[in-house]
Amino acid sequence: MAARIERLVTAGQFSLDGGTWDVENNVWIVGDDHEAIVIDAAHDAEAIAAAVGDRRLTAIVCTHAHNDHIDAAPALADLTGAVIWLHRDDLPLWRATHPDREPDEHLVDGQVIETAGADLTVLHTPGHAPGAVCLYDPGLGVVFTGDTLFQGGPGATGRSYSHFPTIIDSIRDRLLTLPPGTKVLTGHGDTTTIGAEAPHLQEWIARGH
């Protein structure tokens, strides 16, 4: 059976640089009837575990380590036995939220995470955060972009650990080179496609944020 993709929306708070904001996050579950992975364990470990159901959860993959994307990861790992994956460059952000629990494994650019017929290639896409990654599956025709690329432009770069020229480089060189029909499954909000976003690169650069 081919892998399928499910979206769960959870609500909580994002905190950084002394500010706190209410947010809704997309939690992506990729798998079949027997096993799955979770991309970004946001806010509610029990709700995510319920959505996974009786499937074996093999991995919790963090697109980056802002608290709203990782706050439920340790609890979900404890509930399911899944392995937490994070890019090493985001360890400072991770430790701000989870000082007593390290990720289990470190994501590396180019590695492939396999589950239930899906093959997710890790693309290191710094800018929103130093260790931000996207996950591309050409067979499914999707890229999970976390907070790197949204419908309408790049993720925010106005806070600590972020850098606008770097996110532009990541989007231009690693994402906009994907096939135009590739679905962009984001960390917040609505889905888009590479083809819908690519024409607007120069507008984003001109806006400068």
PDB file of C-alpha atoms in Angstrom:
ATOM      1  CA  MET A   1       0.000   0.000   0.000  1.00  0.00           C
ATOM      2  CA  ALA A   2       1.370   3.412  -0.924  1.00  0.00           C
ATOM      3  CA  ALA A   3       2.041   5.955   1.762  1.00  0.00           C
ATOM      4  CA  ARG A   4      -0.649   8.504   2.471  1.00  0.00           C
ATOM      5  CA  ILE A   5      -0.409  11.950   4.033  1.00  0.00           C
ATOM      6  CA  GLU A   6      -2.663  13.198   6.820  1.00  0.00           C
ATOM      7  CA  ARG A   7      -2.784  16.648   8.381  1.00  0.00           C
ATOM      8  CA  LEU A   8      -3.632  17.357  12.006  1.00  0.00           C
ATOM      9  CA  VAL A   9      -3.923  20.985  13.153  1.00  0.00           C
ATOM     10  CA  THR A  10      -2.959  21.676  16.756  1.00  0.00           C
ATOM     11  CA  ALA A  11      -3.058  24.938  18.689  1.00  0.00           C
ATOM     12  CA  GLY A  12      -0.660  26.389  21.219  1.00  0.00           C
ATOM     13  CA  GLN A  13       1.886  29.157  21.631  1.00  0.00           C
ATOM     14  CA  PHE A  14       5.125  30.199  19.974  1.00  0.00           C
ATOM     15  CA  SER A  15       7.648  31.965  22.211  1.00  0.00           C
ATOM     16  CA  LEU A  16      10.958  33.582  21.255  1.00  0.00           C
ATOM     17  CA  ASP A  17      12.928  36.678  22.156  1.00  0.00           C
ATOM     18  CA  GLY A  18      10.613  37.474  25.054  1.00  0.00           C
ATOM     19  CA  GLY A  19       7.384  37.435  23.045  1.00  0.00           C
ATOM     20  CA  THR A  20       4.595  34.868  22.925  1.00  0.00           C
ATOM     21  CA  TRP A  21       1.998  34.382  20.188  1.00  0.00           C
ATOM     22  CA  ASP A  22      -0.982  32.067  19.790  1.00  0.00           C
ATOM     23  CA  VAL A  23      -0.465  29.792  16.794  1.00  0.00           C
ATOM     24  CA  GLU A  24      -1.965  26.864  14.944  1.00  0.00           C
ATOM     25  CA  ASN A  25       0.461  24.305  13.536  1.00  0.00           C
ATOM     26  CA  ASN A  26       0.201  21.671  10.855  1.00  0.00           C
ATOM     27  CA  VAL A  27       1.294  18.244  12.072  1.00  0.00           C
ATOM     28  CA  TRP A  28       1.915  15.913   9.130  1.00  0.00           C
ATOM     29  CA  ILE A  29       1.567  12.138   9.415  1.00  0.00           C
ATOM     30  CA  VAL A  30       3.071  10.089   6.586  1.00  0.00           C
ATOM     31  CA  GLY A  31       2.526   6.349   6.448  1.00  0.00           C
ATOM     32  CA  ASP A  32       0.235   3.436   5.687  1.00  0.00           C
ATOM     33  CA  ASP A  33      -1.999   1.225   7.820  1.00  0.00           C
ATOM     34  CA  HIS A  34       0.960  -0.255   9.700  1.00  0.00           C
ATOM     35  CA  GLU A  35       3.617   2.395  10.297  1.00  0.00           C
ATOM     36  CA  ALA A  36       4.079   6.129  10.079  1.00  0.00           C
ATOM     37  CA  ILE A  37       6.288   9.094  10.829  1.00  0.00           C
ATOM     38  CA  VAL A  38       5.260  12.458  12.265  1.00  0.00           C
ATOM     39  CA  ILE A  39       6.650  15.715  10.898  1.00  0.00           C
ATOM     40  CA  ASP A  40       6.659  18.387  13.633  1.00  0.00           C
ATOM     41  CA  ALA A  41       5.108  17.245  16.903  1.00  0.00           C
ATOM     42  CA  ALA A  42       3.332  20.445  17.842  1.00  0.00           C
ATOM     43  CA  HIS A  43       1.523  21.188  21.101  1.00  0.00           C
ATOM     44  CA  ASP A  44      -0.530  18.061  21.807  1.00  0.00           C
ATOM     45  CA  ALA A  45       1.194  14.665  22.079  1.00  0.00           C
ATOM     46  CA  GLU A  46      -1.999  12.814  22.949  1.00  0.00           C
ATOM     47  CA  ALA A  47      -3.914  14.192  19.967  1.00  0.00           C
ATOM     48  CA  ILE A  48      -1.055  13.264  17.642  1.00  0.00           C
ATOM     49  CA  ALA A  49      -0.801   9.781  19.147  1.00  0.00           C
ATOM     50  CA  ALA A  50      -4.556   9.343  18.688  1.00  0.00           C
ATOM     51  CA  ALA A  51      -4.242  10.339  15.023  1.00  0.00           C
ATOM     52  CA  VAL A  52      -1.445   7.806  14.546  1.00  0.00           C
ATOM     53  CA  GLY A  53      -3.645   5.187  16.199  1.00  0.00           C
ATOM     54  CA  ASP A  54      -2.325   1.654  16.435  1.00  0.00           C
ATOM     55  CA  ARG A  55       0.298   2.167  13.748  1.00  0.00           C
ATOM     56  CA  ARG A  56       3.960   1.914  14.697  1.00  0.00           C
ATOM     57  CA  LEU A  57       5.414   5.428  14.863  1.00  0.00           C
ATOM     58  CA  THR A  58       9.018   5.088  13.734  1.00  0.00           C
ATOM     59  CA  ALA A  59      10.193   8.699  13.744  1.00  0.00           C
ATOM     60  CA  ILE A  60       9.362  12.237  14.798  1.00  0.00           C
ATOM     61  CA  VAL A  61      11.094  14.509  12.309  1.00  0.00           C
ATOM     62  CA  CYS A  62      11.550  18.154  13.327  1.00  0.00           C
ATOM     63  CA  THR A  63      11.741  20.660  10.470  1.00  0.00           C
ATOM     64  CA  HIS A  64      13.326  23.075  12.946  1.00  0.00           C
ATOM     65  CA  ALA A  65      13.448  23.653  16.680  1.00  0.00           C
ATOM     66  CA  HIS A  66      11.178  26.608  17.368  1.00  0.00           C
ATOM     67  CA  ASN A  67       9.171  25.604  20.407  1.00  0.00           C
ATOM     68  CA  ASP A  68       5.826  25.428  18.600  1.00  0.00           C
ATOM     69  CA  HIS A  69       7.178  22.672  16.328  1.00  0.00           C
ATOM     70  CA  ILE A  70       8.883  20.557  19.005  1.00  0.00           C
ATOM     71  CA  ASP A  71       7.065  21.164  22.286  1.00  0.00           C
ATOM     72  CA  ALA A  72       5.214  17.813  22.157  1.00  0.00           C
ATOM     73  CA  ALA A  73       8.072  15.762  20.685  1.00  0.00           C
ATOM     74  CA  PRO A  74       9.492  14.233  23.892  1.00  0.00           C
ATOM     75  CA  ALA A  75       6.045  13.322  25.214  1.00  0.00           C
ATOM     76  CA  LEU A  76       5.074  11.787  21.866  1.00  0.00           C
ATOM     77  CA  ALA A  77       8.336   9.829  21.811  1.00  0.00           C
ATOM     78  CA  ASP A  78       7.630   8.571  25.326  1.00  0.00           C
ATOM     79  CA  LEU A  79       4.105   7.502  24.300  1.00  0.00           C
ATOM     80  CA  THR A  80       5.162   5.723  21.124  1.00  0.00           C
ATOM     81  CA  GLY A  81       8.831   4.805  21.291  1.00  0.00           C
ATOM     82  CA  ALA A  82       9.551   6.883  18.187  1.00  0.00           C
ATOM     83  CA  VAL A  83      12.980   8.371  17.493  1.00  0.00           C
ATOM     84  CA  ILE A  84      13.285  12.185  17.457  1.00  0.00           C
ATOM     85  CA  TRP A  85      15.294  13.588  14.523  1.00  0.00           C
ATOM     86  CA  LEU A  86      16.649  17.170  14.370  1.00  0.00           C
ATOM     87  CA  HIS A  87      19.400  18.921  12.438  1.00  0.00           C
ATOM     88  CA  ARG A  88      22.400  19.571  14.673  1.00  0.00           C
ATOM     89  CA  ASP A  89      22.485  23.298  13.849  1.00  0.00           C
ATOM     90  CA  ASP A  90      19.194  23.761  15.715  1.00  0.00           C
ATOM     91  CA  LEU A  91      20.376  22.269  18.989  1.00  0.00           C
ATOM     92  CA  PRO A  92      20.625  25.710  20.701  1.00  0.00           C
ATOM     93  CA  LEU A  93      16.948  26.364  19.932  1.00  0.00           C
ATOM     94  CA  TRP A  94      15.986  22.830  20.972  1.00  0.00           C
ATOM     95  CA  ARG A  95      17.752  23.200  24.328  1.00  0.00           C
ATOM     96  CA  ALA A  96      15.883  26.424  25.046  1.00  0.00           C
ATOM     97  CA  THR A  97      12.667  24.353  25.115  1.00  0.00           C
ATOM     98  CA  HIS A  98      13.962  20.944  26.239  1.00  0.00           C
ATOM     99  CA  PRO A  99      17.134  21.477  28.317  1.00  0.00           C
ATOM    100  CA  ASP A 100      16.934  17.998  29.830  1.00  0.00           C
ATOM    101  CA  ARG A 101      16.197  15.941  26.693  1.00  0.00           C
ATOM    102  CA  GLU A 102      18.348  15.767  23.579  1.00  0.00           C
ATOM    103  CA  PRO A 103      17.045  14.631  20.178  1.00  0.00           C
ATOM    104  CA  ASP A 104      17.848  10.992  19.472  1.00  0.00           C
ATOM    105  CA  GLU A 105      19.372  11.435  16.005  1.00  0.00           C
ATOM    106  CA  HIS A 106      20.698  14.289  13.852  1.00  0.00           C
ATOM    107  CA  LEU A 107      19.349  14.983  10.382  1.00  0.00           C
ATOM    108  CA  VAL A 108      21.938  15.367   7.624  1.00  0.00           C
ATOM    109  CA  ASP A 109      21.439  17.034   4.250  1.00  0.00           C
ATOM    110  CA  GLY A 110      20.763  14.417   1.606  1.00  0.00           C
ATOM    111  CA  GLN A 111      19.777  11.569   3.884  1.00  0.00           C
ATOM    112  CA  VAL A 112      16.596   9.649   3.067  1.00  0.00           C
ATOM    113  CA  ILE A 113      14.014   8.777   5.725  1.00  0.00           C
ATOM    114  CA  GLU A 114      11.945   5.790   4.660  1.00  0.00           C
ATOM    115  CA  THR A 115       8.539   4.800   5.946  1.00  0.00           C
ATOM    116  CA  ALA A 116       5.715   2.754   4.464  1.00  0.00           C
ATOM    117  CA  GLY A 117       6.713   3.340   0.866  1.00  0.00           C
ATOM    118  CA  ALA A 118       7.644   7.008   1.306  1.00  0.00           C
ATOM    119  CA  ASP A 119      11.213   8.176   0.734  1.00  0.00           C
ATOM    120  CA  LEU A 120      11.733  11.609   2.267  1.00  0.00           C
ATOM    121  CA  THR A 121      14.984  13.320   1.275  1.00  0.00           C
ATOM    122  CA  VAL A 122      16.307  15.830   3.790  1.00  0.00           C
ATOM    123  CA  LEU A 123      17.089  19.263   2.324  1.00  0.00           C
ATOM    124  CA  HIS A 124      18.974  21.567   4.697  1.00  0.00           C
ATOM    125  CA  THR A 125      17.308  24.962   4.182  1.00  0.00           C
ATOM    126  CA  PRO A 126      18.646  27.408   6.799  1.00  0.00           C
ATOM    127  CA  GLY A 127      17.320  30.937   7.170  1.00  0.00           C
ATOM    128  CA  HIS A 128      14.217  30.730   9.350  1.00  0.00           C
ATOM    129  CA  ALA A 129      16.404  28.755  11.732  1.00  0.00           C
ATOM    130  CA  PRO A 130      20.000  27.522  11.302  1.00  0.00           C
ATOM    131  CA  GLY A 131      19.018  23.866  11.241  1.00  0.00           C
ATOM    132  CA  ALA A 132      15.783  24.196   9.282  1.00  0.00           C
ATOM    133  CA  VAL A 133      15.123  21.344   6.862  1.00  0.00           C
ATOM    134  CA  CYS A 134      12.551  20.474   4.225  1.00  0.00           C
ATOM    135  CA  LEU A 135      11.561  16.916   3.337  1.00  0.00           C
ATOM    136  CA  TYR A 136      11.055  16.080  -0.344  1.00  0.00           C
ATOM    137  CA  ASP A 137       9.409  12.954  -1.726  1.00  0.00           C
ATOM    138  CA  PRO A 138       9.384  12.930  -5.536  1.00  0.00           C
ATOM    139  CA  GLY A 139       7.240   9.806  -5.597  1.00  0.00           C
ATOM    140  CA  LEU A 140       4.485  11.507  -3.625  1.00  0.00           C
ATOM    141  CA  GLY A 141       5.132  14.832  -5.372  1.00  0.00           C
ATOM    142  CA  VAL A 142       5.347  16.754  -2.111  1.00  0.00           C
ATOM    143  CA  VAL A 143       7.809  18.790  -0.095  1.00  0.00           C
ATOM    144  CA  PHE A 144       7.248  19.457   3.598  1.00  0.00           C
ATOM    145  CA  THR A 145       8.675  22.929   4.148  1.00  0.00           C
ATOM    146  CA  GLY A 146       8.139  23.616   7.840  1.00  0.00           C
ATOM    147  CA  ASP A 147       8.466  27.390   8.181  1.00  0.00           C
ATOM    148  CA  THR A 148      10.880  27.868   5.267  1.00  0.00           C
ATOM    149  CA  LEU A 149       8.312  28.473   2.516  1.00  0.00           C
ATOM    150  CA  PHE A 150       4.628  29.322   2.772  1.00  0.00           C
ATOM    151  CA  GLN A 151       1.829  30.224   0.421  1.00  0.00           C
ATOM    152  CA  GLY A 152       2.907  33.784  -0.339  1.00  0.00           C
ATOM    153  CA  GLY A 153       6.548  33.742   0.584  1.00  0.00           C
ATOM    154  CA  PRO A 154       9.379  32.865   2.941  1.00  0.00           C
ATOM    155  CA  GLY A 155       9.077  32.181   6.627  1.00  0.00           C
ATOM    156  CA  ALA A 156       9.775  34.967   9.092  1.00  0.00           C
ATOM    157  CA  THR A 157      13.375  36.077   9.638  1.00  0.00           C
ATOM    158  CA  GLY A 158      12.969  38.925  12.104  1.00  0.00           C
ATOM    159  CA  ARG A 159      13.987  37.055  15.253  1.00  0.00           C
ATOM    160  CA  SER A 160      17.030  35.395  16.769  1.00  0.00           C
ATOM    161  CA  TYR A 161      18.811  32.684  14.787  1.00  0.00           C
ATOM    162  CA  SER A 162      17.155  33.776  11.517  1.00  0.00           C
ATOM    163  CA  HIS A 163      18.590  35.519   8.445  1.00  0.00           C
ATOM    164  CA  PHE A 164      16.715  36.796   5.392  1.00  0.00           C
ATOM    165  CA  PRO A 165      19.442  36.441   2.705  1.00  0.00           C
ATOM    166  CA  THR A 166      20.033  32.878   3.881  1.00  0.00           C
ATOM    167  CA  ILE A 167      16.371  31.842   3.599  1.00  0.00           C
ATOM    168  CA  ILE A 168      16.210  33.368   0.118  1.00  0.00           C
ATOM    169  CA  ASP A 169      19.254  31.332  -0.913  1.00  0.00           C
ATOM    170  CA  SER A 170      17.671  28.184   0.525  1.00  0.00           C
ATOM    171  CA  ILE A 171      14.362  28.729  -1.256  1.00  0.00           C
ATOM    172  CA  ARG A 172      15.958  29.669  -4.581  1.00  0.00           C
ATOM    173  CA  ASP A 173      18.589  26.918  -4.650  1.00  0.00           C
ATOM    174  CA  ARG A 174      16.883  24.008  -2.871  1.00  0.00           C
ATOM    175  CA  LEU A 175      13.109  24.453  -3.301  1.00  0.00           C
ATOM    176  CA  LEU A 176      12.333  26.428  -6.456  1.00  0.00           C
ATOM    177  CA  THR A 177      14.450  23.933  -8.406  1.00  0.00           C
ATOM    178  CA  LEU A 178      11.891  21.195  -7.631  1.00  0.00           C
ATOM    179  CA  PRO A 179       9.237  20.320 -10.250  1.00  0.00           C
ATOM    180  CA  PRO A 180       6.573  23.059 -10.499  1.00  0.00           C
ATOM    181  CA  GLY A 181       3.763  20.661  -9.648  1.00  0.00           C
ATOM    182  CA  THR A 182       5.323  19.716  -6.315  1.00  0.00           C
ATOM    183  CA  LYS A 183       2.870  20.329  -3.479  1.00  0.00           C
ATOM    184  CA  VAL A 184       4.255  22.498  -0.682  1.00  0.00           C
ATOM    185  CA  LEU A 185       2.979  21.252   2.676  1.00  0.00           C
ATOM    186  CA  THR A 186       3.732  23.959   5.208  1.00  0.00           C
ATOM    187  CA  GLY A 187       4.176  24.244   8.955  1.00  0.00           C
ATOM    188  CA  HIS A 188       1.224  26.627   9.269  1.00  0.00           C
ATOM    189  CA  GLY A 189      -1.682  27.498   7.000  1.00  0.00           C
ATOM    190  CA  ASP A 190      -2.582  26.393   3.511  1.00  0.00           C
ATOM    191  CA  THR A 191      -0.856  24.206   0.978  1.00  0.00           C
ATOM    192  CA  THR A 192       0.609  25.679  -2.214  1.00  0.00           C
ATOM    193  CA  THR A 193       2.854  24.472  -5.042  1.00  0.00           C
ATOM    194  CA  ILE A 194       6.386  25.249  -6.169  1.00  0.00           C
ATOM    195  CA  GLY A 195       4.990  26.527  -9.448  1.00  0.00           C
ATOM    196  CA  ALA A 196       2.658  28.957  -7.700  1.00  0.00           C
ATOM    197  CA  GLU A 197       5.426  30.458  -5.575  1.00  0.00           C
ATOM    198  CA  ALA A 198       8.416  30.489  -7.944  1.00  0.00           C
ATOM    199  CA  PRO A 199       7.361  33.558 -10.004  1.00  0.00           C
ATOM    200  CA  HIS A 200       7.365  35.733  -6.883  1.00  0.00           C
ATOM    201  CA  LEU A 201      10.996  35.306  -5.782  1.00  0.00           C
ATOM    202  CA  GLN A 202      12.078  38.769  -6.911  1.00  0.00           C
ATOM    203  CA  GLU A 203       9.097  40.350  -5.140  1.00  0.00           C
ATOM    204  CA  TRP A 204      10.156  38.699  -1.882  1.00  0.00           C
ATOM    205  CA  ILE A 205      13.709  39.901  -2.304  1.00  0.00           C
ATOM    206  CA  ALA A 206      12.468  43.441  -2.991  1.00  0.00           C
ATOM    207  CA  ARG A 207      10.334  43.345   0.184  1.00  0.00           C
ATOM    208  CA  GLY A 208      13.421  42.262   2.071  1.00  0.00           C
ATOM    209  CA  HIS A 209      11.744  40.380   4.907  1.00  0.00           C
TER     210      HIS A 209
END
